[in-house]
mmCIF file of C-alpha atoms and ligand atoms in Angstrom:
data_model
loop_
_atom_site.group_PDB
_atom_site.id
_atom_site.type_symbol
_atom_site.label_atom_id
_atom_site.label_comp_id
_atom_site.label_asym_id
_atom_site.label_seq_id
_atom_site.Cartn_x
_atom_site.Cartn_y
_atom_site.Cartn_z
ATOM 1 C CA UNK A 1 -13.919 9.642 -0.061
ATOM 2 C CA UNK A 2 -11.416 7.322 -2.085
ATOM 3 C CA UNK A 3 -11.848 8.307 -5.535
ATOM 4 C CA UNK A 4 -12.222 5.741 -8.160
ATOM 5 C CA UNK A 5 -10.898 7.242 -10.661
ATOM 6 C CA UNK A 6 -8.140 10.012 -11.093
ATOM 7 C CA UNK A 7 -7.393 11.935 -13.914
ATOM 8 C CA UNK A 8 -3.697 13.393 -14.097
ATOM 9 C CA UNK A 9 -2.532 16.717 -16.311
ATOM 10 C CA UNK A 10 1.024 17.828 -16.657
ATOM 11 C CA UNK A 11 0.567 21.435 -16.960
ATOM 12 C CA UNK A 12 2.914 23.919 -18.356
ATOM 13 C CA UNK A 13 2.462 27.366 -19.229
ATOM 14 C CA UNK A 14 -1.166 26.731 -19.909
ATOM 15 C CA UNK A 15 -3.283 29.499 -18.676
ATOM 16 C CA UNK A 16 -5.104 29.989 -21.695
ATOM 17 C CA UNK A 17 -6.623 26.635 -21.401
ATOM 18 C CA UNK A 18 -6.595 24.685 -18.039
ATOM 19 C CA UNK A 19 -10.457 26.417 -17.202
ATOM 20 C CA UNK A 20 -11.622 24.760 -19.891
ATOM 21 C CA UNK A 21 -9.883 21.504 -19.609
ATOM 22 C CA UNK A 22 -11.085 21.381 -16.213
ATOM 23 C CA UNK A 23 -14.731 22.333 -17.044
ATOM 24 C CA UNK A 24 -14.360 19.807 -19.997
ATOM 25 C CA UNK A 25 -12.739 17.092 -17.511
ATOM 26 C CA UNK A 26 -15.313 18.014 -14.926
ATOM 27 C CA UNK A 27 -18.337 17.007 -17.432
ATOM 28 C CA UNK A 28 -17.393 13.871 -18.310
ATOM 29 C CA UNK A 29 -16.407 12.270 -15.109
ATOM 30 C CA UNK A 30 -19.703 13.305 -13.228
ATOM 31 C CA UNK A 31 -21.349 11.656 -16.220
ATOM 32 C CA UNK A 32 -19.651 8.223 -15.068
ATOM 33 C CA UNK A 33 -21.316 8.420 -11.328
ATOM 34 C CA UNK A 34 -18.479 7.332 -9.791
ATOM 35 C CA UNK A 35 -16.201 9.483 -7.101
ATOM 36 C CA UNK A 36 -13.242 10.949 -9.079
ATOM 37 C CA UNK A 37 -9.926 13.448 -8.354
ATOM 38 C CA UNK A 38 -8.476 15.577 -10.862
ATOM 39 C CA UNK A 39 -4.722 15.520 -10.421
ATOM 40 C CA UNK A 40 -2.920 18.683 -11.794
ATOM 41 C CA UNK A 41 0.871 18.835 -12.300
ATOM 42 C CA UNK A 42 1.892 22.678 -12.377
ATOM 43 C CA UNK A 43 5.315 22.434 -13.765
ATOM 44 C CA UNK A 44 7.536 25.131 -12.816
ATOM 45 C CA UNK A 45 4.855 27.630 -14.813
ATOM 46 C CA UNK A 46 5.414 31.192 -15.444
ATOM 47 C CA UNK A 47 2.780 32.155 -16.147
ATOM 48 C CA UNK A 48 -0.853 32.438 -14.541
ATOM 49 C CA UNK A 49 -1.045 29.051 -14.792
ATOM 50 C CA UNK A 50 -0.325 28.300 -11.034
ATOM 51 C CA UNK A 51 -2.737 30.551 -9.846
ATOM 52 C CA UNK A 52 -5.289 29.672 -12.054
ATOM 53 C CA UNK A 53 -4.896 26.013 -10.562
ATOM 54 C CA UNK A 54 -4.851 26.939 -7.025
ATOM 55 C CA UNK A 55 -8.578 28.907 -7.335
ATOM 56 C CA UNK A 56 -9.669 25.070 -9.321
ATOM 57 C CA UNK A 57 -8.694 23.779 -6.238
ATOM 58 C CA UNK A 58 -10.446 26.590 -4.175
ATOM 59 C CA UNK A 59 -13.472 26.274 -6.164
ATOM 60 C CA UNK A 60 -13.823 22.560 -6.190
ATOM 61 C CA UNK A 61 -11.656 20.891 -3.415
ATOM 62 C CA UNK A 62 -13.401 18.015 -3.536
ATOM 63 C CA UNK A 63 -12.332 16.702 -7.088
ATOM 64 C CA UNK A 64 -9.294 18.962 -7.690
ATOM 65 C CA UNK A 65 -6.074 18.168 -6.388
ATOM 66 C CA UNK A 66 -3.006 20.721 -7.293
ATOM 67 C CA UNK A 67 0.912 19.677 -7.328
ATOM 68 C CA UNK A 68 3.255 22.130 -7.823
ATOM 69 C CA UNK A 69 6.474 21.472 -8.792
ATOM 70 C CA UNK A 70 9.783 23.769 -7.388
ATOM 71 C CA UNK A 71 10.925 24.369 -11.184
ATOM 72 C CA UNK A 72 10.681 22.749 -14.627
ATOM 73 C CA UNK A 73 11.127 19.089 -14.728
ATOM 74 C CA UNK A 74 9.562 18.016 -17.878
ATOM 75 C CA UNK A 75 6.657 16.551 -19.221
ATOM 76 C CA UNK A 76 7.556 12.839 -18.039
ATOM 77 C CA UNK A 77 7.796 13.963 -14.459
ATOM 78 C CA UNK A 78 5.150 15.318 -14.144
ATOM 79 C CA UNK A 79 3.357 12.902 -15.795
ATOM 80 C CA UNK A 80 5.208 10.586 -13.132
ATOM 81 C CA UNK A 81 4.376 12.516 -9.985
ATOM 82 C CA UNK A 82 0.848 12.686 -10.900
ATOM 83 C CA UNK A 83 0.757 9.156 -11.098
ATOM 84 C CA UNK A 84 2.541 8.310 -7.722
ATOM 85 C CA UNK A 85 -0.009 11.302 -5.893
ATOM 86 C CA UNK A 86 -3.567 9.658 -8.103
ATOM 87 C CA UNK A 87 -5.748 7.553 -5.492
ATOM 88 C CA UNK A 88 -7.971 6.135 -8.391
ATOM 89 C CA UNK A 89 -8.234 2.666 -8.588
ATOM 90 C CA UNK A 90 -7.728 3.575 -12.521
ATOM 91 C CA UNK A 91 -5.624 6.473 -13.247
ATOM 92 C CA UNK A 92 -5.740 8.295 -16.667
ATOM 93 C CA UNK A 93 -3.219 10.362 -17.752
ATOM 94 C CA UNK A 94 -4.043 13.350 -20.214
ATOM 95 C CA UNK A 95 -2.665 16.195 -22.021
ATOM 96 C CA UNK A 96 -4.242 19.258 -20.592
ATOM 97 C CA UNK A 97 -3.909 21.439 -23.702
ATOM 98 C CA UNK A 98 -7.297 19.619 -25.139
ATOM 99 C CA UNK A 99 -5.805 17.762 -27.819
ATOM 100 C CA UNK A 100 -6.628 14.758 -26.766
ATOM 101 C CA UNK A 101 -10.333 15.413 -26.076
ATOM 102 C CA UNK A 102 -11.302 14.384 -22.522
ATOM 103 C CA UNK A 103 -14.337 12.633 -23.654
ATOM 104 C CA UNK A 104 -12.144 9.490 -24.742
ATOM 105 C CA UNK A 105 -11.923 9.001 -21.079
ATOM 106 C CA UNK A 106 -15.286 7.303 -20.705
ATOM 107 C CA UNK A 107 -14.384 5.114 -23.657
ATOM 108 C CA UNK A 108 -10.941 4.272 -21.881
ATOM 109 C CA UNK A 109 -12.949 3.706 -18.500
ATOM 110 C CA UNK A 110 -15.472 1.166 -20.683
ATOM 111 C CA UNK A 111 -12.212 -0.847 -21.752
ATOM 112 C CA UNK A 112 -10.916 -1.113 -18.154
ATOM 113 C CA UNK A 113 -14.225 -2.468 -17.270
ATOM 114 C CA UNK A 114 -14.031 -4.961 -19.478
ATOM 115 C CA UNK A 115 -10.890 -6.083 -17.814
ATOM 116 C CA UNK A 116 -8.006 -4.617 -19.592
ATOM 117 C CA UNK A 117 -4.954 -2.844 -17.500
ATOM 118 C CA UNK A 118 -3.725 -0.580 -19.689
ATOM 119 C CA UNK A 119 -5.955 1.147 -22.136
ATOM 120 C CA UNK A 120 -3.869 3.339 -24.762
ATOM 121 C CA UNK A 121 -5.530 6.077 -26.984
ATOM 122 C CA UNK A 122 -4.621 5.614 -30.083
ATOM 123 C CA UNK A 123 -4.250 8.587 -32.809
ATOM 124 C CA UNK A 124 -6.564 7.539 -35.632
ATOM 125 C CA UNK A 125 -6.373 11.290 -36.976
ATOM 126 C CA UNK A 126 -4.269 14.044 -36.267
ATOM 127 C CA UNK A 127 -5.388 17.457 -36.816
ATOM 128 C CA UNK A 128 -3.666 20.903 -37.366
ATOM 129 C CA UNK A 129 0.095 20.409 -36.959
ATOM 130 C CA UNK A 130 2.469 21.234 -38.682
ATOM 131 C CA UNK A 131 4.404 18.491 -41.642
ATOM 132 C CA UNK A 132 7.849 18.903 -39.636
ATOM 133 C CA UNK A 133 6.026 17.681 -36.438
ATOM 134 C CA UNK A 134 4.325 14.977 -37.945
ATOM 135 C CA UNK A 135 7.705 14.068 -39.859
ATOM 136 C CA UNK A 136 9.622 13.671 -36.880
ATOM 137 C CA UNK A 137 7.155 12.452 -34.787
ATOM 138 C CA UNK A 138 6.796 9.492 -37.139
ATOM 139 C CA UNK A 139 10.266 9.016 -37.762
ATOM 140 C CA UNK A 140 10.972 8.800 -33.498
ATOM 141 C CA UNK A 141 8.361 6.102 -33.772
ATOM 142 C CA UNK A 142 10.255 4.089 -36.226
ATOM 143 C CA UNK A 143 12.785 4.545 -34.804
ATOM 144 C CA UNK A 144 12.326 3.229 -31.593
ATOM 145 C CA UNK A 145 10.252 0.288 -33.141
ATOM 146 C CA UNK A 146 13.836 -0.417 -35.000
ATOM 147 C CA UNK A 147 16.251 0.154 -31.610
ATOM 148 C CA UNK A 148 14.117 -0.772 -29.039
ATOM 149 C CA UNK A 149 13.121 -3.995 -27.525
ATOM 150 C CA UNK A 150 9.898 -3.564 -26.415
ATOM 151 C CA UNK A 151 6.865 -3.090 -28.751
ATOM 152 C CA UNK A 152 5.535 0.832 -28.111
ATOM 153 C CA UNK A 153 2.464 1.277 -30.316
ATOM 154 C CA UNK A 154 2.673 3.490 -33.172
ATOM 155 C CA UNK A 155 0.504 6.453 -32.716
ATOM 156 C CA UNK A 156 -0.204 6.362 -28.780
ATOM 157 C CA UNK A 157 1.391 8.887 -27.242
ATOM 158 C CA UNK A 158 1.309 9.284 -23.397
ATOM 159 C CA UNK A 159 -2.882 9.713 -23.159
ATOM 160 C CA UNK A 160 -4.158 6.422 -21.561
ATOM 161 C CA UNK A 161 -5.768 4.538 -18.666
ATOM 162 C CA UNK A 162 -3.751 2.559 -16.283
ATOM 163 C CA UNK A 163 -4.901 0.443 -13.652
ATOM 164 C CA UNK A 164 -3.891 0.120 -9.978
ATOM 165 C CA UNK A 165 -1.589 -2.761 -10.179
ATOM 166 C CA UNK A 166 0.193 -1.184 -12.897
ATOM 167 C CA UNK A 167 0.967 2.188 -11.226
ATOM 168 C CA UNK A 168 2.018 0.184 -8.182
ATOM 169 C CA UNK A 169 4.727 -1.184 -10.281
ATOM 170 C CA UNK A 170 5.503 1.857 -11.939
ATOM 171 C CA UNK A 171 5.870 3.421 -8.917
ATOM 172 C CA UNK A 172 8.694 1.130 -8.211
ATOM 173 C CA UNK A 173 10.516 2.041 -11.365
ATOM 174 C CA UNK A 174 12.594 5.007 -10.423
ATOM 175 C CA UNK A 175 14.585 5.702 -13.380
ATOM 176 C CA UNK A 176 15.475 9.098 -13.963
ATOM 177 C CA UNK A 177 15.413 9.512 -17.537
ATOM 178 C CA UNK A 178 12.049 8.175 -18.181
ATOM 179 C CA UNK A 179 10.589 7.114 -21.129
ATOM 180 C CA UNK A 180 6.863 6.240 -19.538
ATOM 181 C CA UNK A 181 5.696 5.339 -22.979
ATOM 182 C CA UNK A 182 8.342 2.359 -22.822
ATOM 183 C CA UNK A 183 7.917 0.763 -19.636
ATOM 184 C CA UNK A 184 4.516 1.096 -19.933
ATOM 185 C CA UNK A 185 4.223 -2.027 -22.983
ATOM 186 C CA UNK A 186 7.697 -3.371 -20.533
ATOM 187 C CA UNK A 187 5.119 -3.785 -17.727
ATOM 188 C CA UNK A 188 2.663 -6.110 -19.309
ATOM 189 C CA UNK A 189 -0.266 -6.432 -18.045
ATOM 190 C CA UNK A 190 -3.281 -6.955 -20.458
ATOM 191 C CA UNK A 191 -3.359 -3.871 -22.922
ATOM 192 C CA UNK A 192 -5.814 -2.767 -25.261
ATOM 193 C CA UNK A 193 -6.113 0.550 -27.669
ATOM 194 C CA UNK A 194 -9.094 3.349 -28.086
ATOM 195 C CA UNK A 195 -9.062 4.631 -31.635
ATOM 196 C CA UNK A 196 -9.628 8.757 -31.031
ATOM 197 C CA UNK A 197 -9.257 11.892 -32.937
ATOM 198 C CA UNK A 198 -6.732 14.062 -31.856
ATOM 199 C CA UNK A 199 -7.320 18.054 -32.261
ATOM 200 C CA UNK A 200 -5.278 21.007 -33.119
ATOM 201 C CA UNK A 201 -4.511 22.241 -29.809
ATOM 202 C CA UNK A 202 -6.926 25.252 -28.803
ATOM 203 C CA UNK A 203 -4.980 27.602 -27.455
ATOM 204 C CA UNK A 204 -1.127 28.227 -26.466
ATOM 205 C CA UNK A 205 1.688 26.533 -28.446
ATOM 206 C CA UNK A 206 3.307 23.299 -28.076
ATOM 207 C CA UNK A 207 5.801 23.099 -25.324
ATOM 208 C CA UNK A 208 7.983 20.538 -26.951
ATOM 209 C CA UNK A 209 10.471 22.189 -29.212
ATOM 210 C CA UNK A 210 12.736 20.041 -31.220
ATOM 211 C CA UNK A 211 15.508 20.023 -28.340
ATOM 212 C CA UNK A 212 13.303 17.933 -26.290
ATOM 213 C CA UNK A 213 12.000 15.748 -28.392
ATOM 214 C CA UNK A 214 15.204 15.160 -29.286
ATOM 215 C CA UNK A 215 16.084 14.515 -25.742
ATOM 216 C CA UNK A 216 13.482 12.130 -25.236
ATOM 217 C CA UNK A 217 13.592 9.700 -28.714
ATOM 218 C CA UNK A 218 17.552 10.174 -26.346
ATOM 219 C CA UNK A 219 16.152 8.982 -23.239
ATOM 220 C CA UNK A 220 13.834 6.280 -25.263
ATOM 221 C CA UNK A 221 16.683 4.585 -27.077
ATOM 222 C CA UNK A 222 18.972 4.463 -24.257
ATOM 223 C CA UNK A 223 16.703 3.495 -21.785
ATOM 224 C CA UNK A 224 15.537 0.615 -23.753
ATOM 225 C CA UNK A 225 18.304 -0.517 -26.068
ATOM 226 C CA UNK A 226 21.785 -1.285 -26.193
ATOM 227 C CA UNK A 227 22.180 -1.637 -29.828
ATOM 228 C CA UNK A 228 24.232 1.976 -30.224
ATOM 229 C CA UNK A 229 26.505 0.474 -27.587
ATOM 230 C CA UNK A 230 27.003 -2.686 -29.635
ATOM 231 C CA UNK A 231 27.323 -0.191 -33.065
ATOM 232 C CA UNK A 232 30.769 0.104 -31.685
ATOM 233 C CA UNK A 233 32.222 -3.525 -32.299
ATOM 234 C CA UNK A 234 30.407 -3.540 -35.571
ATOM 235 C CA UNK A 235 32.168 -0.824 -37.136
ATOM 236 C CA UNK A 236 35.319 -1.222 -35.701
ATOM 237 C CA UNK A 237 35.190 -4.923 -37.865
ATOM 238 C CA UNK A 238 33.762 -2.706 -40.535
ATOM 239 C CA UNK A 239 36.601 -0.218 -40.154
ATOM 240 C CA UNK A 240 39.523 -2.952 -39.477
ATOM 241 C CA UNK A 241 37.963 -5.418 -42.383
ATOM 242 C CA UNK A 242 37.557 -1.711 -44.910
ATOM 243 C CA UNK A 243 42.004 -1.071 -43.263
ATOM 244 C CA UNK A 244 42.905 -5.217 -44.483
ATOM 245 C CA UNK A 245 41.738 -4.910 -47.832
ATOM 246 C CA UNK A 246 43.202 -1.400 -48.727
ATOM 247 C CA UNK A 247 46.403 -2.937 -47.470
ATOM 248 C CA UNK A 248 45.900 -5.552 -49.461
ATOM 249 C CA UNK A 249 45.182 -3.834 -52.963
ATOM 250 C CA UNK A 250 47.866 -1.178 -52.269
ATOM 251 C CA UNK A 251 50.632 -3.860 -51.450
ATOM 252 C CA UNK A 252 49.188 -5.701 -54.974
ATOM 253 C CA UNK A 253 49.986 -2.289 -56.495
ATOM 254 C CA UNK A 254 53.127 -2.248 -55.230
ATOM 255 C CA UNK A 255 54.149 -5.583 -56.226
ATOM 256 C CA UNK A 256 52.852 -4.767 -59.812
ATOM 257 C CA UNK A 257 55.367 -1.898 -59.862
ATOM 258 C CA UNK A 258 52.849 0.762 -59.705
ATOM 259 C CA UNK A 259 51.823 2.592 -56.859
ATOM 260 C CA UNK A 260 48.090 4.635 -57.245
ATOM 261 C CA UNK A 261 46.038 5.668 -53.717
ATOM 262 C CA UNK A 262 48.983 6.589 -52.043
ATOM 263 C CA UNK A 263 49.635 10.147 -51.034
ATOM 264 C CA UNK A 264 48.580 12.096 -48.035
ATOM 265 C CA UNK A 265 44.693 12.744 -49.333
ATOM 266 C CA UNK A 266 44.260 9.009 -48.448
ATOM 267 C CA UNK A 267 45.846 8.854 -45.329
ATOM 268 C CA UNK A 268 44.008 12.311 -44.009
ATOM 269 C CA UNK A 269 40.891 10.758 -45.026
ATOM 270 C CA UNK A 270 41.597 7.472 -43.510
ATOM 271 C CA UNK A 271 42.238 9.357 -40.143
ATOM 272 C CA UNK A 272 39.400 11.413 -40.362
ATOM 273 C CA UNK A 273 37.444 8.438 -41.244
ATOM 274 C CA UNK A 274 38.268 6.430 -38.445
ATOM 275 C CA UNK A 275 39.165 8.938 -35.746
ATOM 276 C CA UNK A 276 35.510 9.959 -36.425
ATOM 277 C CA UNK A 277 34.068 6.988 -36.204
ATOM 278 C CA UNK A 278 36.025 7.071 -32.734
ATOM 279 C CA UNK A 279 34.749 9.982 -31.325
ATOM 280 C CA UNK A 280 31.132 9.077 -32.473
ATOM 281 C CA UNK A 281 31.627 5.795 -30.125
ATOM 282 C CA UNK A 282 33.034 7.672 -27.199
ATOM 283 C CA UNK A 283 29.885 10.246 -27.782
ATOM 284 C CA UNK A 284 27.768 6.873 -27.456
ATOM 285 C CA UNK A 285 29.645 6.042 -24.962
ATOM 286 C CA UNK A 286 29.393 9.276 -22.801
ATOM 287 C CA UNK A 287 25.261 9.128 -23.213
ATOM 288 C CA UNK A 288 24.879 5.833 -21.441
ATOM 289 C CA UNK A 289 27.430 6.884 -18.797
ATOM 290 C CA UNK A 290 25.766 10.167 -17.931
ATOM 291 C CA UNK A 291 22.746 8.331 -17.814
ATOM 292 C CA UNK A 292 24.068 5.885 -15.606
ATOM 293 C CA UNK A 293 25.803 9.289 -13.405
ATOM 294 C CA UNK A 294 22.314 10.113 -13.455
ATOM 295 C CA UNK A 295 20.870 7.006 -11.811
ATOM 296 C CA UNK A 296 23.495 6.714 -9.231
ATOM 297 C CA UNK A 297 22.873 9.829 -7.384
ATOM 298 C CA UNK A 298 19.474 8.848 -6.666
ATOM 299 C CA UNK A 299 18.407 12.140 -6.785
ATOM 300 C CA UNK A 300 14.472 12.864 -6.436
ATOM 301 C CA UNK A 301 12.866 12.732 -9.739
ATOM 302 C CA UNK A 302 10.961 15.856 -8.874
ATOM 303 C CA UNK A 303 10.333 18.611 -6.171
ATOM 304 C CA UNK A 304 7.118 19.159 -5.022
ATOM 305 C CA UNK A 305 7.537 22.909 -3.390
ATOM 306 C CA UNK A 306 3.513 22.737 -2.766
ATOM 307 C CA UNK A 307 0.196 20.468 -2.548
ATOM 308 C CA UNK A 308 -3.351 21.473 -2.534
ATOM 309 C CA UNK A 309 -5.607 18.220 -1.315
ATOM 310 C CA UNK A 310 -8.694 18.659 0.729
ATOM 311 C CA UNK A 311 -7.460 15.807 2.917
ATOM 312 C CA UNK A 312 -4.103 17.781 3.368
ATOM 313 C CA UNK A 313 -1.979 15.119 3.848
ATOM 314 C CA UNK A 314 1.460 15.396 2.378
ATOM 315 C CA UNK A 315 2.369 12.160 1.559
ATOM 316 C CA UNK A 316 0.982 9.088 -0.281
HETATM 317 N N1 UDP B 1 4.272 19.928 -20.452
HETATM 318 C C1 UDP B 1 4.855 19.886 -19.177
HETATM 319 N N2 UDP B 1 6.176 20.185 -19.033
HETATM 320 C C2 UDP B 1 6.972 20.533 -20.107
HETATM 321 C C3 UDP B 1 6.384 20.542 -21.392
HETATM 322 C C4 UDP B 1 5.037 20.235 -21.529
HETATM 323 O O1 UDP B 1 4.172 19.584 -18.201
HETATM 324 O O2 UDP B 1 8.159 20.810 -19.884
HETATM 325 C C5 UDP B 1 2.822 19.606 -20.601
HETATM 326 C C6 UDP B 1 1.993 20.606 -21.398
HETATM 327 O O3 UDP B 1 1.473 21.613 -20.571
HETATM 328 C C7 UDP B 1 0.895 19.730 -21.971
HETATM 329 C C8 UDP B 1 1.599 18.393 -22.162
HETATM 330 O O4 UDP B 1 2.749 18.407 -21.323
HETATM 331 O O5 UDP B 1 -0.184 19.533 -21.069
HETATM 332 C C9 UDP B 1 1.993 18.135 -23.601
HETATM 333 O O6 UDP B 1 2.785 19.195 -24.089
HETATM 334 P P1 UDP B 1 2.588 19.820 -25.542
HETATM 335 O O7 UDP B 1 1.128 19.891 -25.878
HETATM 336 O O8 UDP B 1 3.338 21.093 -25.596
HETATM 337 O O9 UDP B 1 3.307 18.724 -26.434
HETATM 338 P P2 UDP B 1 2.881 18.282 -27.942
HETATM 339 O O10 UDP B 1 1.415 17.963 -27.900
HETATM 340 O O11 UDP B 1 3.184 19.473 -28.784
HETATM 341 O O12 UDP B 1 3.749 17.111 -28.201
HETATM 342 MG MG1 MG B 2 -0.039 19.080 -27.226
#
């Protein structure tokens, strides 16, 4: 039977947990009645994780569907493939490591019954991490409200209900460095937020170390602004205007028969100053053009090296 609703976990490394995020999962959708799939992203694990998933699906084939990916892609691909494999006429994507508590769901579900597409949980109270995440967290969201030209809204991260039409055009955005928090608000679509509590995570540690999180504000900024491109012209009139005026006092200097500021301190800093702004261009420069490398290739987003669905039919 077509589920109605599908419920998609990107899963990495997570043995310690996904039995109870599945029980947990499992509780609340029956409560809703309706016919629902579980969709679970195994991410290039290494641990038991994969294994663990595979007996989910063993045990309960008819709600639990089991992706796994050929390596490590990251947390937005899998996020992504879930999405393209869900059925549900609402899908709901979800962190599997129970920090966001799958409870919310129902209230997400009420929302989309009252006719919104996107329903976004929104972090009313975070619990148990640590100041540096917090810090940076909040300073990516700034910082992206500042760059960016779409309106992401603060505190929802990636845990939220989306309905059919807007997969359908998410599925048509291919993109490779994806920044599904972005186009999501780029979509449109009527969108509402769920106030929610999120929890210290129960068990494992967070698989987002700074690297990728810097990678992804990265992937945010470029893929939705063009203002570090346009940084360039500005300070080269900064740099040239900052060049006209120092000419300008020295040759004042000069003409007063003095001649302060010269020497070769000023002109080494002048070159650092400016060759550095340089190579801080190019480096802005080479982002966007990997990115657009990237994009070229059309290379698969992912790799699926294995599905578990009862129906057992590889494609969508
Ligand atoms: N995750 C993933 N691939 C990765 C990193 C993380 O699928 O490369 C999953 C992880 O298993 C979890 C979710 O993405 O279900 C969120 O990761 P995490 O809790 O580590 O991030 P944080 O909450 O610390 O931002
Ligand atoms: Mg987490």
């Amino acid at each position: 039977m077509k589920p109605r609703f599908s419920v998609v976990a990107p899963i990495y490394n997570e043995e310690s947990l996904v039995e109870e995020f599945y029980r947990r999962v499992h509780a609340v959708m029956e409560s809703l009645g309706e016919p629902w799939e579980l969709v679970l992203v195994d991410d290039g694990s290494h641990d038991r994780s994969p294994d663990l998933l595979d007996q989910l699906h063993a045990q309960d084939p008819e709600h639990v569907v089991v992706l796994h990916f050929a390596r490590n892609f990251g947390h937005q691909l899998a996020i992504t493939a879930g999405m393209d494999y869900a059925r549900g006429d609402a899908v709901i994507v979800i962190d599997a490591d129970l920090q966001d508590p799958p409870e919310v769901i129902a209230d997400l579900i009420a929302k989309w019954r009252e006719g919104y597409e996107v329903v976004y949980a929104v972090r009313a109270e975070r619990e148990g991490e640590t100041w540096f995440k917090l810090f940076t967290a909040n300073l990516f969201y700034r910082l992206i409200q500042i760059l960016t030209d779409v309106t992401i809204p603060l505190e929802a991260g990636d845990f939220r209900l989306l309905d059919r039409r807007v997969i359908e055009v998410l599925r048509q955005m291919r993109e490779s460095h994806r920044f599904v928090r972005g186009m999501v608000p780029w979509i449109g679509f009527r969108q509402t937020g769920v106030p929610y509590k999120r929890f210290a995570r129960t068990a494992g540690e967070s698989k987002y170390p700074f690297h990728k999180m810097f990678r992804l504000a990265l992937d945010a900024v470029t893929g939705f602004s063009l203002l570090p491109l346009k940084l360039a012209t500005w300070l080269g009139t900064v740099a040239v205007l900052a060049g006209l005026i120092l000419a300008l006092i020295l040759l004042s200097f000069r003409l007063n028969g003095s001649a302060p500021l010269a020497g070769q301190g000023l002109t080494a800093s002048l070159v650092l100053f400016v060759g550095g702004i340089q190579l801080w261009i190019a480096g802005i420069l080479g982002e966007y053009l990997g990115r657009i490398y990237d994009e070229v290739r059309h290379r698969p987003l992912y790799i699926v090296r294995e599905i578990k669905r009862q129906e057992n039919q590889l494609t969508n």
